Short mmCIF file of C-alpha atoms in Angstrom, two decimals:
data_model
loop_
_atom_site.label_atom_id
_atom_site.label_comp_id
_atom_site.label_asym_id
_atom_site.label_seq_id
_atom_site.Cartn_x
_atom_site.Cartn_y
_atom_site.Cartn_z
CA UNK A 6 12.01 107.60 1.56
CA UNK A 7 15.61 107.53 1.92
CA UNK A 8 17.50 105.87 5.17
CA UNK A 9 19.84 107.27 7.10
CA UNK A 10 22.86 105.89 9.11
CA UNK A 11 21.28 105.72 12.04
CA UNK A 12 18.25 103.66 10.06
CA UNK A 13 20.91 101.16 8.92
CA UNK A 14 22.01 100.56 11.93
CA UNK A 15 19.11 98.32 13.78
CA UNK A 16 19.51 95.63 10.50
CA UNK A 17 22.96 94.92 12.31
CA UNK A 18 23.07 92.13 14.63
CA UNK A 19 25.51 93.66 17.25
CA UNK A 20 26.36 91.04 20.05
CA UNK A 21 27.60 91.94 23.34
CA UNK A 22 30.88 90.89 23.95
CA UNK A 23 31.16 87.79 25.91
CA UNK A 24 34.34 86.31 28.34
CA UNK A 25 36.45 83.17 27.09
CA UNK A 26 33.70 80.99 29.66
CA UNK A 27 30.94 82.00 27.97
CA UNK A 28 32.36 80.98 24.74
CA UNK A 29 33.53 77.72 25.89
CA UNK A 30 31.04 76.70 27.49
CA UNK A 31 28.91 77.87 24.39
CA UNK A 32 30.99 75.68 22.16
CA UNK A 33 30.19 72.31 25.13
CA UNK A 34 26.84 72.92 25.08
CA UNK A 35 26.71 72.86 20.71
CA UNK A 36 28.87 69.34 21.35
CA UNK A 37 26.57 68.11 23.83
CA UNK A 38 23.66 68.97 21.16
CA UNK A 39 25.18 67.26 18.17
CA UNK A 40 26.05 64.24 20.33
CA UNK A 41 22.37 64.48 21.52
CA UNK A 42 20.95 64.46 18.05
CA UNK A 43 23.74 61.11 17.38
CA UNK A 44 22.58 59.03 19.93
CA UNK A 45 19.64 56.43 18.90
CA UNK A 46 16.94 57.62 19.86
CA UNK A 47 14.64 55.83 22.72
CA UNK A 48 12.34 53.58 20.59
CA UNK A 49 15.13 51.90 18.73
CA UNK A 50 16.65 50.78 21.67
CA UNK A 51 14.41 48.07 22.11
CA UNK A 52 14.03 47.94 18.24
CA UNK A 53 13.14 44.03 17.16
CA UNK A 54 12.89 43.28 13.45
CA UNK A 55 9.67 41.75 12.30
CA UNK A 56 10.08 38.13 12.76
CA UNK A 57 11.29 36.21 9.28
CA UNK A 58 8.78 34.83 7.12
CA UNK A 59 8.40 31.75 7.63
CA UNK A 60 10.16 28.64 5.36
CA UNK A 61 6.23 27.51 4.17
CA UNK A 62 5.77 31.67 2.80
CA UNK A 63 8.56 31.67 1.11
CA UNK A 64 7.87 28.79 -0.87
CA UNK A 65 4.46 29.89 -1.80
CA UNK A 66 6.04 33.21 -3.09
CA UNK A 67 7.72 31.42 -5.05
CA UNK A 68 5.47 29.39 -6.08
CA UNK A 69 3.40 32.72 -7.02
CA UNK A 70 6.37 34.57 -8.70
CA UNK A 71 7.32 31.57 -11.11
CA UNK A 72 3.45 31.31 -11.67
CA UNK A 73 3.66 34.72 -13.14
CA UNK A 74 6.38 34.21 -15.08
CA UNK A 75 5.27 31.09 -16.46
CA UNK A 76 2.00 33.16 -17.15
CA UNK A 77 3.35 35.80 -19.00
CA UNK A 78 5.53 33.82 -20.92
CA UNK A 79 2.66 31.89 -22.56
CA UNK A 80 0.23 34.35 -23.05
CA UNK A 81 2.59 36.81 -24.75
CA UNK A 82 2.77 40.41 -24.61
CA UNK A 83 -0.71 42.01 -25.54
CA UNK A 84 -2.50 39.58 -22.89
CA UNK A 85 0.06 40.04 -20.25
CA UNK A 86 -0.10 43.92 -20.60
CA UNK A 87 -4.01 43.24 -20.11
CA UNK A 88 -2.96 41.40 -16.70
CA UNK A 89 -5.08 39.69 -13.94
CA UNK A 90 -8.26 39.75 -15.33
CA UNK A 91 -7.78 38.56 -18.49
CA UNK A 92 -5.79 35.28 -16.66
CA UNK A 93 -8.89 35.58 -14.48
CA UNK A 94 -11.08 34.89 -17.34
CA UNK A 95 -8.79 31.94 -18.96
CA UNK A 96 -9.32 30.52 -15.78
CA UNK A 97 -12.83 30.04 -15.16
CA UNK A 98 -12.99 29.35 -18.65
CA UNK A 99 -10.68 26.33 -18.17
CA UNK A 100 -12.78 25.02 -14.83
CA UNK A 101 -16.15 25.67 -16.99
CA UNK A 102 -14.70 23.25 -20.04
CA UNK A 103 -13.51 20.73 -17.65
CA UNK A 104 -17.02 20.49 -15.43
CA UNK A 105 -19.17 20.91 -19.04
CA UNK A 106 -20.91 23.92 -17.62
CA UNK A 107 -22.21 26.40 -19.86
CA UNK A 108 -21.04 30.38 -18.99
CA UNK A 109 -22.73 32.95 -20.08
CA UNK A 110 -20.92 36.76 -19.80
CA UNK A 111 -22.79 37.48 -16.70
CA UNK A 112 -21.84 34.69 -15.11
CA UNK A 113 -18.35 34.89 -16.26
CA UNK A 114 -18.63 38.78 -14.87
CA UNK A 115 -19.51 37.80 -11.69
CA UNK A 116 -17.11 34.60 -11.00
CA UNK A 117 -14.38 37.45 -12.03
CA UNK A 118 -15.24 40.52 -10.30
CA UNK A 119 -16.12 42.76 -13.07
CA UNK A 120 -18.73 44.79 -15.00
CA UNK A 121 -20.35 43.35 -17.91
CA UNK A 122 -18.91 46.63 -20.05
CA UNK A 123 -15.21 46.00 -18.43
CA UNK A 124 -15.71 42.17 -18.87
CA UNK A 125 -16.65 42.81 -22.71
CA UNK A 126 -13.45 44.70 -23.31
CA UNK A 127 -11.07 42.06 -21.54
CA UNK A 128 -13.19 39.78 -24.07
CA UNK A 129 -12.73 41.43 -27.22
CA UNK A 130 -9.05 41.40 -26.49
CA UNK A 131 -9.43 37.36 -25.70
CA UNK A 132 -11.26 36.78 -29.21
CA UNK A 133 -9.26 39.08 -31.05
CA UNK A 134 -6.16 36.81 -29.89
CA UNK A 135 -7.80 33.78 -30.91
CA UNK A 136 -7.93 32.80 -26.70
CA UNK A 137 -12.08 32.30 -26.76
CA UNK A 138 -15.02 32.64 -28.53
CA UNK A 139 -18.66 33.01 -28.26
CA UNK A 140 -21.09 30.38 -29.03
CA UNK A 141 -25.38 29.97 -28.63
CA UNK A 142 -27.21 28.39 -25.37
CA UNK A 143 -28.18 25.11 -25.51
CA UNK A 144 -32.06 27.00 -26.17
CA UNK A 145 -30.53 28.52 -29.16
CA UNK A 146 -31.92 31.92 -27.80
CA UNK A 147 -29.01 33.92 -27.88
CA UNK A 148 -25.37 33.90 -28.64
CA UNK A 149 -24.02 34.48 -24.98
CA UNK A 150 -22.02 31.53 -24.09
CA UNK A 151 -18.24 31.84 -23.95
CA UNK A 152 -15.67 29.25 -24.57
CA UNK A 153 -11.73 28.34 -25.38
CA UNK A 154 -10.92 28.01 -28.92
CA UNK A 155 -8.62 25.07 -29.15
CA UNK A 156 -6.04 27.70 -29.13
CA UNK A 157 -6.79 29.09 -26.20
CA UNK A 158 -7.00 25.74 -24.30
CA UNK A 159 -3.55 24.46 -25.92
CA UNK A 160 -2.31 27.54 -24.32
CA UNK A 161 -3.76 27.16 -21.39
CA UNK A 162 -3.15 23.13 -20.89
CA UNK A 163 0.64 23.81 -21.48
CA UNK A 164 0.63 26.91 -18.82
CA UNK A 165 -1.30 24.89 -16.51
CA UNK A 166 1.00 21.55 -16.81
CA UNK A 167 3.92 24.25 -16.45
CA UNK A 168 2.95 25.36 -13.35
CA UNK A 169 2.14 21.65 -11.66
CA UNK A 170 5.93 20.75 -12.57
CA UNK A 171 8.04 20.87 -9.40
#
């Protein structure tokens, strides 16, 4: 279907033609409306910033941060990459060794937070490193009971003494 002129015609915005008032007072109300949407708004009038942390926080971040550092640095690349559960495990390791308590890879999977099929993985990437290793009950039933190698608890004693240092 073809359009004609007069079709055309209602696509054009035609505006009536207004005084020199009209416009100005056109132009003070736009001014009035960017000025408007300048102006801080009502609820950050009364804006307060969150109170700073206080001196004791800080110091325990920091604490925390260097402890990460200090944590990465030792363990070296493949373990950090592995991250907090595998310095999860090094640690309950360490507090077994030093109360002479036997841990099994349920227990450890509890004390950590994790299933036995995650925990196994985290493991294998432990041994493989040389960090633990698995040894027999006391019953000589089964081979279950994990342990530091004496690499893993050089490692460990030097990361730990690191840490006290301040």
């Amino acid at each position: 279907m073809k359009k004609t002129k007069e079709d055309k015609g209602f696509l054009k915005r035609e505006e009536p033609a207004r005084n020199e008032t009209e416009i100005k007072r056109d132009i003070e109300h736009s001014k009035e409306f960017a000025r408007d949407r300048l102006r801080t708004p009502e609820w950050a009038v009364n804006y307060k910033p969150p109170a700073a942390p206080f001196p004791e926080l800080v110091s325990l971040a920091k604490k925390i941060a260097r402890l990460r550092r200090i944590r990465d640095k030792s363990l070296g690349n493949e373990l950090t990459r592995s991250g907090e559960p595998v310095w999860n495990i090094l640690i309950e390791l360490v507090i077994a060794a030093e109360e002479q308590k036997h841990i099994s890879l349920a227990d450890l999977s509890d004390l950590v937070s994790l299933n036995d099929t995650i925990a196994i993985r985290y493991l294998n990437i432990l041994e493989n490193t040389g960090f633990i290793g698995w040894g027999q009950h006391p019953s000589g039933q089964r081979n279950d009971q994990l342990h530091l190698t004496s690499k893993g608890r050089s490692i460990m004693r030097r990361t730990l003494l690191a840490l006290e240092k301040d």
